[in-house]
Coordinates of C-alpha atoms and ligand atoms in Angstrom, one line a residue:
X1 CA 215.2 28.2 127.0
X2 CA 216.4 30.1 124.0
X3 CA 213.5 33.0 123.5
X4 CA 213.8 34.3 119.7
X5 CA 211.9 37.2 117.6
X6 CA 211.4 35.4 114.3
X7 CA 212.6 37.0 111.0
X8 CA 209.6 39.4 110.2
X9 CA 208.6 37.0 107.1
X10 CA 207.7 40.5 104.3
X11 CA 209.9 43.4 104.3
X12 CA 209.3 46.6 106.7
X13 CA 207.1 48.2 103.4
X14 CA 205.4 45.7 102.4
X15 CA 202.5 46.1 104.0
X16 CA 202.0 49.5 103.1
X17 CA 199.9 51.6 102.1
X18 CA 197.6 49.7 105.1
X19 CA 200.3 49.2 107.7
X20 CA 203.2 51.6 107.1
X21 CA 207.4 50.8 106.8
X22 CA 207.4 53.2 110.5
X23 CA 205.1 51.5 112.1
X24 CA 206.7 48.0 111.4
X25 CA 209.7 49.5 111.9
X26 CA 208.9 51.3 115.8
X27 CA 206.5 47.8 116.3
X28 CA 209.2 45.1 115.9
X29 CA 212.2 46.4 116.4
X30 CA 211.5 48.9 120.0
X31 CA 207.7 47.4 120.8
X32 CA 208.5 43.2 119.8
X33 CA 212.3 43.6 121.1
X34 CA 211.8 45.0 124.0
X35 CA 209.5 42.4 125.2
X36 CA 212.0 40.2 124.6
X37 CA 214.7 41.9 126.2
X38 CA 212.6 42.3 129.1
X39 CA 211.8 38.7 129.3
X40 CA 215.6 37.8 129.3
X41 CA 216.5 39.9 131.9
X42 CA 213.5 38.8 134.1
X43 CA 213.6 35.0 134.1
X44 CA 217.6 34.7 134.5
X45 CA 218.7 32.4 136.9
X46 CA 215.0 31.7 137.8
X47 CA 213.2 28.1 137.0
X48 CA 211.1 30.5 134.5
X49 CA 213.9 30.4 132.4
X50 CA 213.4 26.7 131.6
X51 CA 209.9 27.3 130.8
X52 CA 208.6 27.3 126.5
X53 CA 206.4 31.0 126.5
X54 CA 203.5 28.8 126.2
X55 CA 204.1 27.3 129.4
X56 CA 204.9 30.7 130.9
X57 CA 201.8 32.0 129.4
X58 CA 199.3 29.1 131.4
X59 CA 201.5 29.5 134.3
X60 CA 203.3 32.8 135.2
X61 CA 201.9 36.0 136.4
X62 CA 203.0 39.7 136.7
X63 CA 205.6 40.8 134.2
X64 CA 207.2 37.3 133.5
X65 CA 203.6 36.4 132.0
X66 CA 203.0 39.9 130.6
X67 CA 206.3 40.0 128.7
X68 CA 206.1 36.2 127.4
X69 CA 202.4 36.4 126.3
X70 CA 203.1 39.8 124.6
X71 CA 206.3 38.1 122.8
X72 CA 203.8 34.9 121.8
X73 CA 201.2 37.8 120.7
X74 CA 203.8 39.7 118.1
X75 CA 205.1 36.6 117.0
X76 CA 201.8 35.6 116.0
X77 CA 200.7 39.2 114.7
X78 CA 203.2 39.0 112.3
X79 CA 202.2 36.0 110.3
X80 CA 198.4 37.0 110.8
X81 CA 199.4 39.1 107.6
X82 CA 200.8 38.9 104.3
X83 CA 200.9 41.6 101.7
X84 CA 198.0 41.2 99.5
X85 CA 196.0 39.2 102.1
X86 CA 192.5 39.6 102.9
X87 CA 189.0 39.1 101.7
X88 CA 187.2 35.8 101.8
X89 CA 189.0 32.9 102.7
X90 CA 188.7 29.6 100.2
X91 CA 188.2 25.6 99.9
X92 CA 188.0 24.0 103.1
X93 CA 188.4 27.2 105.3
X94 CA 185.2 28.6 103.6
X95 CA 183.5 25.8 104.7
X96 CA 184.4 25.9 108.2
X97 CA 184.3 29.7 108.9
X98 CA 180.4 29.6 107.5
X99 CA 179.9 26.3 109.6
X100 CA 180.7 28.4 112.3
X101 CA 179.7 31.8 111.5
X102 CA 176.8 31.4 109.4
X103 CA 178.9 33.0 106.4
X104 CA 182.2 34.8 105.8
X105 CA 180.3 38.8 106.5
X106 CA 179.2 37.6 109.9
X107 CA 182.7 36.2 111.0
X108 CA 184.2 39.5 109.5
X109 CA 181.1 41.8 111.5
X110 CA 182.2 39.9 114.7
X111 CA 185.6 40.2 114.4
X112 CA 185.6 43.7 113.5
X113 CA 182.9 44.1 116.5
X114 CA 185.6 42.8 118.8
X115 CA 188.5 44.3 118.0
X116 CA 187.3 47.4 117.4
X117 CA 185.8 47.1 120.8
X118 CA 188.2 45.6 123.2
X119 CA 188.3 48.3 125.4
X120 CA 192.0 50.1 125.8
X121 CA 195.0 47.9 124.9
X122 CA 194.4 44.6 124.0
X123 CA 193.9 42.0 120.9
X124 CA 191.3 40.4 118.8
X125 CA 191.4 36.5 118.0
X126 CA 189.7 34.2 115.5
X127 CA 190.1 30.7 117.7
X128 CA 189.1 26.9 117.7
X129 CA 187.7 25.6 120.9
X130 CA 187.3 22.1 122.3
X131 CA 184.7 20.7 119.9
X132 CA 186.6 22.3 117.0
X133 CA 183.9 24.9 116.9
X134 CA 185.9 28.5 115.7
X135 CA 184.5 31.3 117.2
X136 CA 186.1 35.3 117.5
X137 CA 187.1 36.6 120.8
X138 CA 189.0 39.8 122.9
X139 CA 191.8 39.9 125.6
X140 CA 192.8 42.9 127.2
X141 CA 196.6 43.6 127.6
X142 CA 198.9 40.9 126.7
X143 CA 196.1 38.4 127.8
X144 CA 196.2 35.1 125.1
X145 CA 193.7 32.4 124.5
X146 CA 195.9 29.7 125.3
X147 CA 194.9 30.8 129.2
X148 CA 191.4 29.4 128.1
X149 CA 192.3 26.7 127.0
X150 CA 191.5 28.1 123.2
X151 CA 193.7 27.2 120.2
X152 CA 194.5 30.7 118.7
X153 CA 194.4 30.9 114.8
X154 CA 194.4 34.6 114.2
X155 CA 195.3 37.9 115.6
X156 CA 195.4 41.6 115.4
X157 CA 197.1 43.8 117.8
X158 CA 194.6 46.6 118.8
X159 CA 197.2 48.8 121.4
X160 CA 197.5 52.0 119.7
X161 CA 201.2 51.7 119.2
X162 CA 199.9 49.0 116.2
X163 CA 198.0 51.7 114.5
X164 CA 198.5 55.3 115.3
X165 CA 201.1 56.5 112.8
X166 CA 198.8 55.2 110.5
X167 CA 195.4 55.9 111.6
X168 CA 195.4 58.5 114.7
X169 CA 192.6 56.9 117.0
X170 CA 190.7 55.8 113.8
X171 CA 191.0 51.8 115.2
X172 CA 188.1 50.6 112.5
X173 CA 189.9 51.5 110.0
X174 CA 192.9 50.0 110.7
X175 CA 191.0 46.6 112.0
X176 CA 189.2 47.2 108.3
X177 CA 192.6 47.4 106.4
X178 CA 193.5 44.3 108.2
X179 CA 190.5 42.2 107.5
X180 CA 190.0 43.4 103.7
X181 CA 194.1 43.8 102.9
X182 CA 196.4 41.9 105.1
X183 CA 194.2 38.7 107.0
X184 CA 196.6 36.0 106.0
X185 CA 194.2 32.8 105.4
X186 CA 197.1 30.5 104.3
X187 CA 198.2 31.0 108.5
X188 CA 194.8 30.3 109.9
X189 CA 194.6 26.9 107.6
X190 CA 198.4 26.3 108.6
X191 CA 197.6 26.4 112.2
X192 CA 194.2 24.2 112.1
X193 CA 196.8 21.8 109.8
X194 CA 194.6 22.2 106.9
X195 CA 197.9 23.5 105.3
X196 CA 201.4 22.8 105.5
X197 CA 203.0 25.7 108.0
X198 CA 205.7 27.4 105.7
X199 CA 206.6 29.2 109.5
X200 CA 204.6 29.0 112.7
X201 CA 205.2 31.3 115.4
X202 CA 207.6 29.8 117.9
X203 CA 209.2 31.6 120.7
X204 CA 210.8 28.7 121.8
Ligands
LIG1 FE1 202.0 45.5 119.6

């Protein structure tokens, strides 16, 4: 199995002033790499190696699964954002966020509430369960929804190396910036195929 880092799909400024060109920069090329590398170097010559990272990520422990979910995780990160992003999502993906929310301020008050307070290292998620239901959610480290049997739409990287340049230990306004300057909505309706996906995030 061929793992890849996707093209970063904006240039290393472009999400400036709210994510800055260093912080891409150390993110992808030393954070999102070296996962990668470290992934390589772990499964070769093992039956891992034949493994997609989503079947890595429901199956592998240790630091196979910790290096594959965290390469699934910045693949995904990436395309949770766009330049010019955020705010309230529209047409259909109105509907279902306040089917599920109640309206658009209490999905952004609970997904604020969780990222802001996963505890430590870790992610926030907007997800679609079994019954199509979307609903916001935490994992700590390089943990993923997929393990739960959740359909991941959206994520932000809450480890401090996503927002420290930036933001010192500020994390809420960073997970602010995201939501009300960078949430790409055209990804979320891509993934729940409510849109045609320009680019999914693929690791394999
Ligand atoms: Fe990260």
């Amino acid at each position: 199995m061929k793992y890849e880092i996707p093209p970063l799909p904006y240039p290393k400024n472009a999400l400036a002033p709210h994510i800055g060109a260093e912080t891409v920069e150390l993110h992808y090329e030393k954070h999102h790499k070296g996962y990668l590398e470290k992934l390589q170097k772990l499964v070769r010559g093992k039956p891992e190696a034949e493994r997609s990272l989503e079947a890595l990520i429901r199956s592998a422990s240790g630091e196979i699964f910790n290096n594959a979910a965290q390469l699934w995780n910045h693949n995904f990160y990436w395309l949770s954002m766009k330049p010019g992003g955020g705010g309230e999502p529209s047409a259909e993906l109105a509907r279902q966020i306040e089917e599920s929310f109640g309206s658009y301020r209490d999905f952004r008050t609970q997904f604020a509430a969780a990222a802001v307070g996963e505890f430590g290292s870790g992610w926030a998620w907007l997800v679609k369960g079994a019954r199509g239901r979307l609903s916001v959610c935490s994992s700590d480290d390089a943990d993923n929804p997929l393990q739960r049997d959740l359909m991941p739409l959206l994520t932000i990287d809450v480890w401090e190396h996503a927002y420290y340049l930036d933001y010192r230990n500020e994390r809420k306004r960073y997970v602010e910036a995201f939501l009300d300057h960078l949430l790409n909505w055209d990804f979320v309706a891509s993934n729940l195929t409510l849109a045609p996906a320009p680019e999914r995030a693929r690791g394999s």
